[in-house]
């Protein structure tokens, strides 16, 4: 297994489910051969046992290829393999009938009844179950199972099986083929559902970004649109006055200059409000988004008492870390903690679904080719003399840590030292603790 975390851990949740589904179907051929072909060597003489073995093995191989290509069709990666499905259906009927006839009328005739029953029922069941991958609709699947059972009974009687034996064979086909059909239908449904949930999560993240861009655009439009309209009118008036040699043109241009400066100030305020992230809001939002995504999120630590610029920088760290957990990891648990000690505030975000980001050695150095998210956070933290570290923390944890020094006059009050023979008196934070 190559790479950090191994081949399996490097896959997303939908990719893991798809891999598991495919390998489950890849094991069916071995189950079919081991259950219905190999036992023939114990009670069927040669060369009949070899004939049964080759027939069942051929059917299992065709079913495996058909299942693999049909699963690709369910994910929209290739057209439906119609010819291969027809070939599997034909092979299922032919091999089942031939197996029945050979087992019943070959050497030792009546002694081959067990082989007839197991091979006949097994080939039909695995064949119908594999063909169900290409069927949409519960009714059609049910009709396929019932049709196979009726066909089994209709073929068994002319081949020399008694009526009660044919009824038993038909019932066995209903049970076995129904089980494999249900397995196929459920596997496809589960695979599609996981992919749809993953797409919905990606869509939600994109919608959140788009909503924020729309808000920013509306704010800029409100500021720029009104002021630019006034600038255009006053500039036009100044041109007309200047052409007439009126001194009022200077007053109009002075007013244009004042409006332009006012617009610059308002745009800076809009951008500053957009760039500043409220730490409390970001922590609450991260907990809500991660919980909605099915990730157990725990948030703790004091929020109030921190300077605005530090809260803004740490708020962006929380926002970026949450995005990484949602988009790049496969986490089931995430813990966000804020700690103030020794004149420094430390924000730690840990999750058990390590994303494909590694800052190497845990040092504060940006890595080429790793995207702009962490690099942008490091730039923001440098403005407040902070550092960022990100990387694996053990076999199944990914940790992102941001440390920012506090100004001497803004260090929140710490708990006093314990009195002799007593316990420390805690400093209450009635509104400054954010916990899950």
PDB file of N, CA, C and O in Angstrom, residues 12-14 194-210 289 293 322-330:
ATOM      1  N   UNK A  12     -12.096   8.616  -1.389  1.00  0.00           N
ATOM      2  CA  UNK A  12     -13.244   9.286  -0.805  1.00  0.00           C
ATOM      3  C   UNK A  12     -14.279   8.247  -0.397  1.00  0.00           C
ATOM      4  O   UNK A  12     -14.197   7.072  -0.773  1.00  0.00           O
ATOM      5  N   UNK A  13     -15.279   8.690   0.362  1.00  0.00           N
ATOM      6  CA  UNK A  13     -16.314   7.760   0.804  1.00  0.00           C
ATOM      7  C   UNK A  13     -17.057   7.126  -0.373  1.00  0.00           C
ATOM      8  O   UNK A  13     -17.257   5.904  -0.395  1.00  0.00           O
ATOM      9  N   UNK A  14     -17.500   7.894  -1.404  1.00  0.00           N
ATOM     10  CA  UNK A  14     -18.148   7.244  -2.548  1.00  0.00           C
ATOM     11  C   UNK A  14     -17.231   6.249  -3.251  1.00  0.00           C
ATOM     12  O   UNK A  14     -17.683   5.179  -3.681  1.00  0.00           O
ATOM     13  N   UNK A 194     -24.916   7.231  -2.221  1.00  0.00           N
ATOM     14  CA  UNK A 194     -23.689   7.807  -1.654  1.00  0.00           C
ATOM     15  C   UNK A 194     -23.129   8.880  -2.581  1.00  0.00           C
ATOM     16  O   UNK A 194     -22.699   9.952  -2.131  1.00  0.00           O
ATOM     17  N   UNK A 195     -23.118   8.620  -3.874  1.00  0.00           N
ATOM     18  CA  UNK A 195     -22.632   9.629  -4.813  1.00  0.00           C
ATOM     19  C   UNK A 195     -23.518  10.869  -4.820  1.00  0.00           C
ATOM     20  O   UNK A 195     -23.030  12.007  -4.911  1.00  0.00           O
ATOM     21  N   UNK A 196     -24.826  10.685  -4.730  1.00  0.00           N
ATOM     22  CA  UNK A 196     -25.724  11.835  -4.705  1.00  0.00           C
ATOM     23  C   UNK A 196     -25.527  12.671  -3.449  1.00  0.00           C
ATOM     24  O   UNK A 196     -25.559  13.909  -3.500  1.00  0.00           O
ATOM     25  N   UNK A 197     -25.317  12.029  -2.305  1.00  0.00           N
ATOM     26  CA  UNK A 197     -25.047  12.767  -1.080  1.00  0.00           C
ATOM     27  C   UNK A 197     -23.740  13.544  -1.173  1.00  0.00           C
ATOM     28  O   UNK A 197     -23.640  14.680  -0.699  1.00  0.00           O
ATOM     29  N   UNK A 198     -22.735  12.939  -1.787  1.00  0.00           N
ATOM     30  CA  UNK A 198     -21.462  13.635  -1.944  1.00  0.00           C
ATOM     31  C   UNK A 198     -21.609  14.837  -2.872  1.00  0.00           C
ATOM     32  O   UNK A 198     -21.062  15.913  -2.604  1.00  0.00           O
ATOM     33  N   UNK A 199     -22.368  14.674  -3.951  1.00  0.00           N
ATOM     34  CA  UNK A 199     -22.610  15.801  -4.858  1.00  0.00           C
ATOM     35  C   UNK A 199     -23.402  16.899  -4.164  1.00  0.00           C
ATOM     36  O   UNK A 199     -23.167  18.092  -4.397  1.00  0.00           O
ATOM     37  N   UNK A 200     -24.368  16.510  -3.309  1.00  0.00           N
ATOM     38  CA  UNK A 200     -25.141  17.512  -2.584  1.00  0.00           C
ATOM     39  C   UNK A 200     -24.254  18.312  -1.631  1.00  0.00           C
ATOM     40  O   UNK A 200     -24.419  19.527  -1.475  1.00  0.00           O
ATOM     41  N   UNK A 201     -23.296  17.627  -1.004  1.00  0.00           N
ATOM     42  CA  UNK A 201     -22.375  18.335  -0.116  1.00  0.00           C
ATOM     43  C   UNK A 201     -21.503  19.316  -0.888  1.00  0.00           C
ATOM     44  O   UNK A 201     -21.290  20.462  -0.462  1.00  0.00           O
ATOM     45  N   UNK A 202     -21.030  18.902  -2.054  1.00  0.00           N
ATOM     46  CA  UNK A 202     -20.242  19.809  -2.883  1.00  0.00           C
ATOM     47  C   UNK A 202     -21.095  20.991  -3.348  1.00  0.00           C
ATOM     48  O   UNK A 202     -20.639  22.132  -3.378  1.00  0.00           O
ATOM     49  N   UNK A 203     -22.350  20.716  -3.711  1.00  0.00           N
ATOM     50  CA  UNK A 203     -23.238  21.785  -4.158  1.00  0.00           C
ATOM     51  C   UNK A 203     -23.495  22.779  -3.043  1.00  0.00           C
ATOM     52  O   UNK A 203     -23.532  23.997  -3.260  1.00  0.00           O
ATOM     53  N   UNK A 204     -23.674  22.278  -1.823  1.00  0.00           N
ATOM     54  CA  UNK A 204     -23.904  23.165  -0.689  1.00  0.00           C
ATOM     55  C   UNK A 204     -22.705  24.080  -0.456  1.00  0.00           C
ATOM     56  O   UNK A 204     -22.880  25.291  -0.174  1.00  0.00           O
ATOM     57  N   UNK A 205     -21.517  23.542  -0.583  1.00  0.00           N
ATOM     58  CA  UNK A 205     -20.320  24.373  -0.410  1.00  0.00           C
ATOM     59  C   UNK A 205     -20.237  25.440  -1.491  1.00  0.00           C
ATOM     60  O   UNK A 205     -19.926  26.604  -1.222  1.00  0.00           O
ATOM     61  N   UNK A 206     -20.546  25.050  -2.748  1.00  0.00           N
ATOM     62  CA  UNK A 206     -20.509  26.045  -3.832  1.00  0.00           C
ATOM     63  C   UNK A 206     -21.586  27.107  -3.658  1.00  0.00           C
ATOM     64  O   UNK A 206     -21.358  28.285  -3.948  1.00  0.00           O
ATOM     65  N   UNK A 207     -22.760  26.714  -3.182  1.00  0.00           N
ATOM     66  CA  UNK A 207     -23.831  27.682  -2.971  1.00  0.00           C
ATOM     67  C   UNK A 207     -23.470  28.669  -1.866  1.00  0.00           C
ATOM     68  O   UNK A 207     -23.808  29.850  -1.953  1.00  0.00           O
ATOM     69  N   UNK A 208     -22.793  28.181  -0.837  1.00  0.00           N
ATOM     70  CA  UNK A 208     -22.371  29.089   0.232  1.00  0.00           C
ATOM     71  C   UNK A 208     -21.392  30.128  -0.298  1.00  0.00           C
ATOM     72  O   UNK A 208     -21.485  31.322   0.038  1.00  0.00           O
ATOM     73  N   UNK A 209     -20.456  29.698  -1.139  1.00  0.00           N
ATOM     74  CA  UNK A 209     -19.507  30.645  -1.740  1.00  0.00           C
ATOM     75  C   UNK A 209     -20.231  31.617  -2.661  1.00  0.00           C
ATOM     76  O   UNK A 209     -19.984  32.832  -2.646  1.00  0.00           O
ATOM     77  N   UNK A 210     -21.152  31.098  -3.468  1.00  0.00           N
ATOM     78  CA  UNK A 210     -21.887  31.964  -4.390  1.00  0.00           C
ATOM     79  C   UNK A 210     -22.734  32.984  -3.637  1.00  0.00           C
ATOM     80  O   UNK A 210     -22.838  34.155  -4.039  1.00  0.00           O
ATOM     81  N   UNK A 289     -22.523  23.366  10.066  1.00  0.00           N
ATOM     82  CA  UNK A 289     -22.293  22.763   8.752  1.00  0.00           C
ATOM     83  C   UNK A 289     -21.764  21.342   8.885  1.00  0.00           C
ATOM     84  O   UNK A 289     -22.217  20.424   8.185  1.00  0.00           O
ATOM     85  N   UNK A 293     -23.507  17.705   7.854  1.00  0.00           N
ATOM     86  CA  UNK A 293     -22.846  16.768   6.944  1.00  0.00           C
ATOM     87  C   UNK A 293     -22.617  15.400   7.573  1.00  0.00           C
ATOM     88  O   UNK A 293     -21.974  14.546   6.967  1.00  0.00           O
ATOM     89  N   UNK A 322     -12.787  24.149   8.052  1.00  0.00           N
ATOM     90  CA  UNK A 322     -14.086  23.494   7.842  1.00  0.00           C
ATOM     91  C   UNK A 322     -14.262  23.091   6.392  1.00  0.00           C
ATOM     92  O   UNK A 322     -14.736  21.990   6.082  1.00  0.00           O
ATOM     93  N   UNK A 323     -13.869  23.963   5.486  1.00  0.00           N
ATOM     94  CA  UNK A 323     -13.966  23.645   4.058  1.00  0.00           C
ATOM     95  C   UNK A 323     -13.108  22.436   3.710  1.00  0.00           C
ATOM     96  O   UNK A 323     -13.530  21.553   2.952  1.00  0.00           O
ATOM     97  N   UNK A 324     -11.904  22.359   4.278  1.00  0.00           N
ATOM     98  CA  UNK A 324     -11.024  21.217   4.001  1.00  0.00           C
ATOM     99  C   UNK A 324     -11.617  19.917   4.535  1.00  0.00           C
ATOM    100  O   UNK A 324     -11.529  18.874   3.881  1.00  0.00           O
ATOM    101  N   UNK A 325     -12.208  19.970   5.726  1.00  0.00           N
ATOM    102  CA  UNK A 325     -12.814  18.756   6.292  1.00  0.00           C
ATOM    103  C   UNK A 325     -13.963  18.272   5.402  1.00  0.00           C
ATOM    104  O   UNK A 325     -14.119  17.072   5.157  1.00  0.00           O
ATOM    105  N   UNK A 326     -14.765  19.217   4.888  1.00  0.00           N
ATOM    106  CA  UNK A 326     -15.913  18.839   4.068  1.00  0.00           C
ATOM    107  C   UNK A 326     -15.496  18.330   2.694  1.00  0.00           C
ATOM    108  O   UNK A 326     -16.030  17.341   2.192  1.00  0.00           O
ATOM    109  N   UNK A 327     -14.537  18.971   2.072  1.00  0.00           N
ATOM    110  CA  UNK A 327     -14.259  18.702   0.663  1.00  0.00           C
ATOM    111  C   UNK A 327     -13.131  17.709   0.446  1.00  0.00           C
ATOM    112  O   UNK A 327     -13.128  16.999  -0.555  1.00  0.00           O
ATOM    113  N   UNK A 328     -12.165  17.654   1.354  1.00  0.00           N
ATOM    114  CA  UNK A 328     -10.971  16.851   1.089  1.00  0.00           C
ATOM    115  C   UNK A 328     -10.825  15.650   2.001  1.00  0.00           C
ATOM    116  O   UNK A 328      -9.925  14.851   1.807  1.00  0.00           O
ATOM    117  N   UNK A 329     -11.653  15.521   3.006  1.00  0.00           N
ATOM    118  CA  UNK A 329     -11.474  14.438   3.954  1.00  0.00           C
ATOM    119  C   UNK A 329     -12.651  13.480   3.955  1.00  0.00           C
ATOM    120  O   UNK A 329     -13.596  13.604   3.206  1.00  0.00           O
ATOM    121  N   UNK A 330     -12.552  12.537   4.849  1.00  0.00           N
ATOM    122  CA  UNK A 330     -13.604  11.540   5.038  1.00  0.00           C
ATOM    123  C   UNK A 330     -13.784  11.368   6.540  1.00  0.00           C
ATOM    124  O   UNK A 330     -13.581  10.301   7.088  1.00  0.00           O
TER     125      UNK A 330
END
